[in-house]
Amino acid sequence: MNKTPVNSMDGNLLEKLEAAFDKLEHDDHCRGVILTSSLPNVFSAGLDIPLLLHSDRTDEFDKMWEGLQNLWLRMYCSPLTVVAAINGSAPAGGCMITLACDYRIMAHGAHYIGISAPRLTMQESFPSN
């Protein structure tokens, strides 16, 4: 991932990650994926909360939230081995992405990882269909 400043996930980044999984899962020579960040000290901050706070459209929030859930499921159910190389902090949705991976490796240092959604009164739920 390489979306400055903190790899916050918006519709564009989520679509790019989905497209990457589409391509790699159809590549007969690919057996695994390593998901990491090219940014120093941050893996991903999760959903792009500032974008959501400045939007008065609930459909935009719903689309991003659904995109994140779809990515979680896609990664969790992928036939590929998915490894999170966590080279920086991974709060909120960044943490949730790592939990959908088969393996997680975190860099040594003053990085943190964890779910912050309860403090934001958001619920991590998956669609029932």
PDB file of N, CA, C and O in Angstrom, residues 7-49:
ATOM      1  N   ASN A   7      -2.042   5.541   4.519  1.00  0.00           N
ATOM      2  CA  ASN A   7      -2.744   4.423   3.876  1.00  0.00           C
ATOM      3  C   ASN A   7      -4.185   4.309   4.353  1.00  0.00           C
ATOM      4  O   ASN A   7      -4.700   3.221   4.570  1.00  0.00           O
ATOM      5  N   SER A   8      -4.855   5.463   4.507  1.00  0.00           N
ATOM      6  CA  SER A   8      -6.264   5.413   4.880  1.00  0.00           C
ATOM      7  C   SER A   8      -7.053   4.870   3.692  1.00  0.00           C
ATOM      8  O   SER A   8      -6.757   5.160   2.539  1.00  0.00           O
ATOM      9  N   MET A   9      -8.025   4.051   4.006  1.00  0.00           N
ATOM     10  CA  MET A   9      -8.758   3.334   2.969  1.00  0.00           C
ATOM     11  C   MET A   9      -9.992   4.103   2.525  1.00  0.00           C
ATOM     12  O   MET A   9     -10.905   4.326   3.303  1.00  0.00           O
ATOM     13  N   ASP A  10      -9.962   4.490   1.271  1.00  0.00           N
ATOM     14  CA  ASP A  10     -11.126   5.080   0.639  1.00  0.00           C
ATOM     15  C   ASP A  10     -11.568   4.124  -0.466  1.00  0.00           C
ATOM     16  O   ASP A  10     -10.980   3.061  -0.646  1.00  0.00           O
ATOM     17  N   GLY A  11     -12.606   4.491  -1.178  1.00  0.00           N
ATOM     18  CA  GLY A  11     -13.106   3.615  -2.237  1.00  0.00           C
ATOM     19  C   GLY A  11     -12.052   3.259  -3.261  1.00  0.00           C
ATOM     20  O   GLY A  11     -11.976   2.116  -3.723  1.00  0.00           O
ATOM     21  N   ASN A  12     -11.191   4.205  -3.612  1.00  0.00           N
ATOM     22  CA  ASN A  12     -10.155   3.984  -4.617  1.00  0.00           C
ATOM     23  C   ASN A  12      -9.141   2.928  -4.165  1.00  0.00           C
ATOM     24  O   ASN A  12      -8.816   2.001  -4.908  1.00  0.00           O
ATOM     25  N   LEU A  13      -8.631   3.047  -2.934  1.00  0.00           N
ATOM     26  CA  LEU A  13      -7.653   2.078  -2.436  1.00  0.00           C
ATOM     27  C   LEU A  13      -8.287   0.695  -2.291  1.00  0.00           C
ATOM     28  O   LEU A  13      -7.674  -0.317  -2.652  1.00  0.00           O
ATOM     29  N   LEU A  14      -9.513   0.646  -1.798  1.00  0.00           N
ATOM     30  CA  LEU A  14     -10.194  -0.646  -1.646  1.00  0.00           C
ATOM     31  C   LEU A  14     -10.393  -1.325  -2.998  1.00  0.00           C
ATOM     32  O   LEU A  14     -10.185  -2.533  -3.132  1.00  0.00           O
ATOM     33  N   GLU A  15     -10.754  -0.540  -4.016  1.00  0.00           N
ATOM     34  CA  GLU A  15     -10.908  -1.099  -5.364  1.00  0.00           C
ATOM     35  C   GLU A  15      -9.579  -1.617  -5.903  1.00  0.00           C
ATOM     36  O   GLU A  15      -9.531  -2.672  -6.544  1.00  0.00           O
ATOM     37  N   LYS A  16      -8.494  -0.888  -5.653  1.00  0.00           N
ATOM     38  CA  LYS A  16      -7.175  -1.331  -6.120  1.00  0.00           C
ATOM     39  C   LYS A  16      -6.763  -2.642  -5.448  1.00  0.00           C
ATOM     40  O   LYS A  16      -6.202  -3.534  -6.088  1.00  0.00           O
ATOM     41  N   LEU A  17      -7.028  -2.762  -4.150  1.00  0.00           N
ATOM     42  CA  LEU A  17      -6.691  -4.003  -3.442  1.00  0.00           C
ATOM     43  C   LEU A  17      -7.532  -5.168  -3.955  1.00  0.00           C
ATOM     44  O   LEU A  17      -7.023  -6.272  -4.153  1.00  0.00           O
ATOM     45  N   GLU A  18      -8.815  -4.939  -4.185  1.00  0.00           N
ATOM     46  CA  GLU A  18      -9.682  -5.980  -4.752  1.00  0.00           C
ATOM     47  C   GLU A  18      -9.176  -6.412  -6.134  1.00  0.00           C
ATOM     48  O   GLU A  18      -9.112  -7.597  -6.435  1.00  0.00           O
ATOM     49  N   ALA A  19      -8.798  -5.438  -6.959  1.00  0.00           N
ATOM     50  CA  ALA A  19      -8.292  -5.740  -8.308  1.00  0.00           C
ATOM     51  C   ALA A  19      -6.996  -6.537  -8.228  1.00  0.00           C
ATOM     52  O   ALA A  19      -6.774  -7.461  -9.033  1.00  0.00           O
ATOM     53  N   ALA A  20      -6.139  -6.201  -7.267  1.00  0.00           N
ATOM     54  CA  ALA A  20      -4.886  -6.952  -7.101  1.00  0.00           C
ATOM     55  C   ALA A  20      -5.181  -8.398  -6.734  1.00  0.00           C
ATOM     56  O   ALA A  20      -4.539  -9.317  -7.270  1.00  0.00           O
ATOM     57  N   PHE A  21      -6.134  -8.618  -5.837  1.00  0.00           N
ATOM     58  CA  PHE A  21      -6.494  -9.994  -5.486  1.00  0.00           C
ATOM     59  C   PHE A  21      -7.095 -10.728  -6.681  1.00  0.00           C
ATOM     60  O   PHE A  21      -6.811 -11.908  -6.899  1.00  0.00           O
ATOM     61  N   ASP A  22      -7.923 -10.049  -7.472  1.00  0.00           N
ATOM     62  CA  ASP A  22      -8.476 -10.662  -8.690  1.00  0.00           C
ATOM     63  C   ASP A  22      -7.352 -11.159  -9.590  1.00  0.00           C
ATOM     64  O   ASP A  22      -7.355 -12.303 -10.054  1.00  0.00           O
ATOM     65  N   LYS A  23      -6.393 -10.293  -9.834  1.00  0.00           N
ATOM     66  CA  LYS A  23      -5.279 -10.629 -10.733  1.00  0.00           C
ATOM     67  C   LYS A  23      -4.439 -11.777 -10.172  1.00  0.00           C
ATOM     68  O   LYS A  23      -4.136 -12.738 -10.877  1.00  0.00           O
ATOM     69  N   LEU A  24      -4.062 -11.678  -8.909  1.00  0.00           N
ATOM     70  CA  LEU A  24      -3.173 -12.679  -8.318  1.00  0.00           C
ATOM     71  C   LEU A  24      -3.850 -14.040  -8.154  1.00  0.00           C
ATOM     72  O   LEU A  24      -3.205 -15.076  -8.323  1.00  0.00           O
ATOM     73  N   GLU A  25      -5.133 -14.055  -7.839  1.00  0.00           N
ATOM     74  CA  GLU A  25      -5.833 -15.329  -7.671  1.00  0.00           C
ATOM     75  C   GLU A  25      -6.012 -16.065  -8.993  1.00  0.00           C
ATOM     76  O   GLU A  25      -6.221 -17.272  -9.006  1.00  0.00           O
ATOM     77  N   HIS A  26      -5.910 -15.342 -10.109  1.00  0.00           N
ATOM     78  CA  HIS A  26      -6.018 -15.970 -11.427  1.00  0.00           C
ATOM     79  C   HIS A  26      -4.662 -16.246 -12.063  1.00  0.00           C
ATOM     80  O   HIS A  26      -4.597 -16.718 -13.190  1.00  0.00           O
ATOM     81  N   ASP A  27      -3.597 -15.956 -11.348  1.00  0.00           N
ATOM     82  CA  ASP A  27      -2.247 -16.219 -11.825  1.00  0.00           C
ATOM     83  C   ASP A  27      -1.826 -17.601 -11.338  1.00  0.00           C
ATOM     84  O   ASP A  27      -1.663 -17.827 -10.140  1.00  0.00           O
ATOM     85  N   ASP A  28      -1.657 -18.535 -12.266  1.00  0.00           N
ATOM     86  CA  ASP A  28      -1.317 -19.921 -11.907  1.00  0.00           C
ATOM     87  C   ASP A  28       0.029 -20.041 -11.207  1.00  0.00           C
ATOM     88  O   ASP A  28       0.300 -21.049 -10.556  1.00  0.00           O
ATOM     89  N   HIS A  29       0.884 -19.043 -11.330  1.00  0.00           N
ATOM     90  CA  HIS A  29       2.212 -19.101 -10.721  1.00  0.00           C
ATOM     91  C   HIS A  29       2.256 -18.472  -9.329  1.00  0.00           C
ATOM     92  O   HIS A  29       3.278 -18.550  -8.657  1.00  0.00           O
ATOM     93  N   CYS A  30       1.161 -17.843  -8.916  1.00  0.00           N
ATOM     94  CA  CYS A  30       1.127 -17.159  -7.627  1.00  0.00           C
ATOM     95  C   CYS A  30       0.498 -18.063  -6.567  1.00  0.00           C
ATOM     96  O   CYS A  30      -0.586 -18.593  -6.761  1.00  0.00           O
ATOM     97  N   ARG A  31       1.199 -18.221  -5.458  1.00  0.00           N
ATOM     98  CA  ARG A  31       0.685 -19.054  -4.365  1.00  0.00           C
ATOM     99  C   ARG A  31       0.438 -18.257  -3.097  1.00  0.00           C
ATOM    100  O   ARG A  31      -0.135 -18.759  -2.148  1.00  0.00           O
ATOM    101  N   GLY A  32       0.876 -16.997  -3.085  1.00  0.00           N
ATOM    102  CA  GLY A  32       0.689 -16.195  -1.888  1.00  0.00           C
ATOM    103  C   GLY A  32       0.811 -14.713  -2.158  1.00  0.00           C
ATOM    104  O   GLY A  32       1.244 -14.289  -3.228  1.00  0.00           O
ATOM    105  N   VAL A  33       0.399 -13.937  -1.158  1.00  0.00           N
ATOM    106  CA  VAL A  33       0.408 -12.483  -1.240  1.00  0.00           C
ATOM    107  C   VAL A  33       1.015 -11.946   0.049  1.00  0.00           C
ATOM    108  O   VAL A  33       0.685 -12.434   1.137  1.00  0.00           O
ATOM    109  N   ILE A  34       1.887 -10.965  -0.076  1.00  0.00           N
ATOM    110  CA  ILE A  34       2.394 -10.250   1.093  1.00  0.00           C
ATOM    111  C   ILE A  34       1.845  -8.832   1.007  1.00  0.00           C
ATOM    112  O   ILE A  34       2.124  -8.113   0.050  1.00  0.00           O
ATOM    113  N   LEU A  35       1.055  -8.469   1.996  1.00  0.00           N
ATOM    114  CA  LEU A  35       0.473  -7.137   2.049  1.00  0.00           C
ATOM    115  C   LEU A  35       1.278  -6.308   3.045  1.00  0.00           C
ATOM    116  O   LEU A  35       1.423  -6.690   4.208  1.00  0.00           O
ATOM    117  N   THR A  36       1.813  -5.195   2.572  1.00  0.00           N
ATOM    118  CA  THR A  36       2.620  -4.330   3.426  1.00  0.00           C
ATOM    119  C   THR A  36       2.449  -2.882   2.979  1.00  0.00           C
ATOM    120  O   THR A  36       1.675  -2.601   2.060  1.00  0.00           O
ATOM    121  N   SER A  37       3.166  -1.996   3.622  1.00  0.00           N
ATOM    122  CA  SER A  37       3.109  -0.579   3.308  1.00  0.00           C
ATOM    123  C   SER A  37       4.476  -0.102   2.844  1.00  0.00           C
ATOM    124  O   SER A  37       5.498  -0.523   3.369  1.00  0.00           O
ATOM    125  N   SER A  38       4.462   0.798   1.890  1.00  0.00           N
ATOM    126  CA  SER A  38       5.725   1.418   1.486  1.00  0.00           C
ATOM    127  C   SER A  38       5.975   2.700   2.273  1.00  0.00           C
ATOM    128  O   SER A  38       7.001   3.341   2.096  1.00  0.00           O
ATOM    129  N   LEU A  39       5.031   3.045   3.145  1.00  0.00           N
ATOM    130  CA  LEU A  39       5.177   4.256   3.964  1.00  0.00           C
ATOM    131  C   LEU A  39       5.880   3.910   5.274  1.00  0.00           C
ATOM    132  O   LEU A  39       5.619   2.868   5.864  1.00  0.00           O
ATOM    133  N   PRO A  40       6.743   4.805   5.755  1.00  0.00           N
ATOM    134  CA  PRO A  40       7.442   4.521   7.012  1.00  0.00           C
ATOM    135  C   PRO A  40       6.513   4.634   8.223  1.00  0.00           C
ATOM    136  O   PRO A  40       5.682   5.538   8.292  1.00  0.00           O
ATOM    137  N   ASN A  41       6.628   3.693   9.129  1.00  0.00           N
ATOM    138  CA  ASN A  41       5.964   3.717  10.435  1.00  0.00           C
ATOM    139  C   ASN A  41       4.450   3.554  10.424  1.00  0.00           C
ATOM    140  O   ASN A  41       3.808   3.741  11.447  1.00  0.00           O
ATOM    141  N   VAL A  42       3.858   3.225   9.284  1.00  0.00           N
ATOM    142  CA  VAL A  42       2.407   3.000   9.270  1.00  0.00           C
ATOM    143  C   VAL A  42       2.073   1.883   8.285  1.00  0.00           C
ATOM    144  O   VAL A  42       2.567   1.867   7.160  1.00  0.00           O
ATOM    145  N   PHE A  43       1.288   0.945   8.749  1.00  0.00           N
ATOM    146  CA  PHE A  43       0.758  -0.093   7.869  1.00  0.00           C
ATOM    147  C   PHE A  43      -0.499   0.456   7.203  1.00  0.00           C
ATOM    148  O   PHE A  43      -0.557   0.617   6.004  1.00  0.00           O
ATOM    149  N   SER A  44      -1.521   0.748   8.006  1.00  0.00           N
ATOM    150  CA  SER A  44      -2.730   1.410   7.524  1.00  0.00           C
ATOM    151  C   SER A  44      -3.505   1.941   8.710  1.00  0.00           C
ATOM    152  O   SER A  44      -3.619   1.272   9.737  1.00  0.00           O
ATOM    153  N   ALA A  45      -4.077   3.106   8.548  1.00  0.00           N
ATOM    154  CA  ALA A  45      -4.888   3.711   9.608  1.00  0.00           C
ATOM    155  C   ALA A  45      -6.353   3.296   9.512  1.00  0.00           C
ATOM    156  O   ALA A  45      -7.161   3.731  10.304  1.00  0.00           O
ATOM    157  N   GLY A  46      -6.695   2.467   8.533  1.00  0.00           N
ATOM    158  CA  GLY A  46      -8.086   2.041   8.394  1.00  0.00           C
ATOM    159  C   GLY A  46      -8.859   2.958   7.466  1.00  0.00           C
ATOM    160  O   GLY A  46      -8.290   3.592   6.584  1.00  0.00           O
ATOM    161  N   LEU A  47     -10.170   3.006   7.670  1.00  0.00           N
ATOM    162  CA  LEU A  47     -11.020   3.833   6.814  1.00  0.00           C
ATOM    163  C   LEU A  47     -10.617   5.304   6.881  1.00  0.00           C
ATOM    164  O   LEU A  47     -10.132   5.778   7.901  1.00  0.00           O
ATOM    165  N   ASP A  48     -10.859   5.998   5.799  1.00  0.00           N
ATOM    166  CA  ASP A  48     -10.537   7.419   5.696  1.00  0.00           C
ATOM    167  C   ASP A  48     -11.598   8.226   6.452  1.00  0.00           C
ATOM    168  O   ASP A  48     -12.537   8.765   5.862  1.00  0.00           O
ATOM    169  N   ILE A  49     -11.460   8.283   7.769  1.00  0.00           N
ATOM    170  CA  ILE A  49     -12.441   8.948   8.632  1.00  0.00           C
ATOM    171  C   ILE A  49     -12.585  10.442   8.300  1.00  0.00           C
ATOM    172  O   ILE A  49     -13.708  10.937   8.215  1.00  0.00           O
TER     173      ILE A  49
END
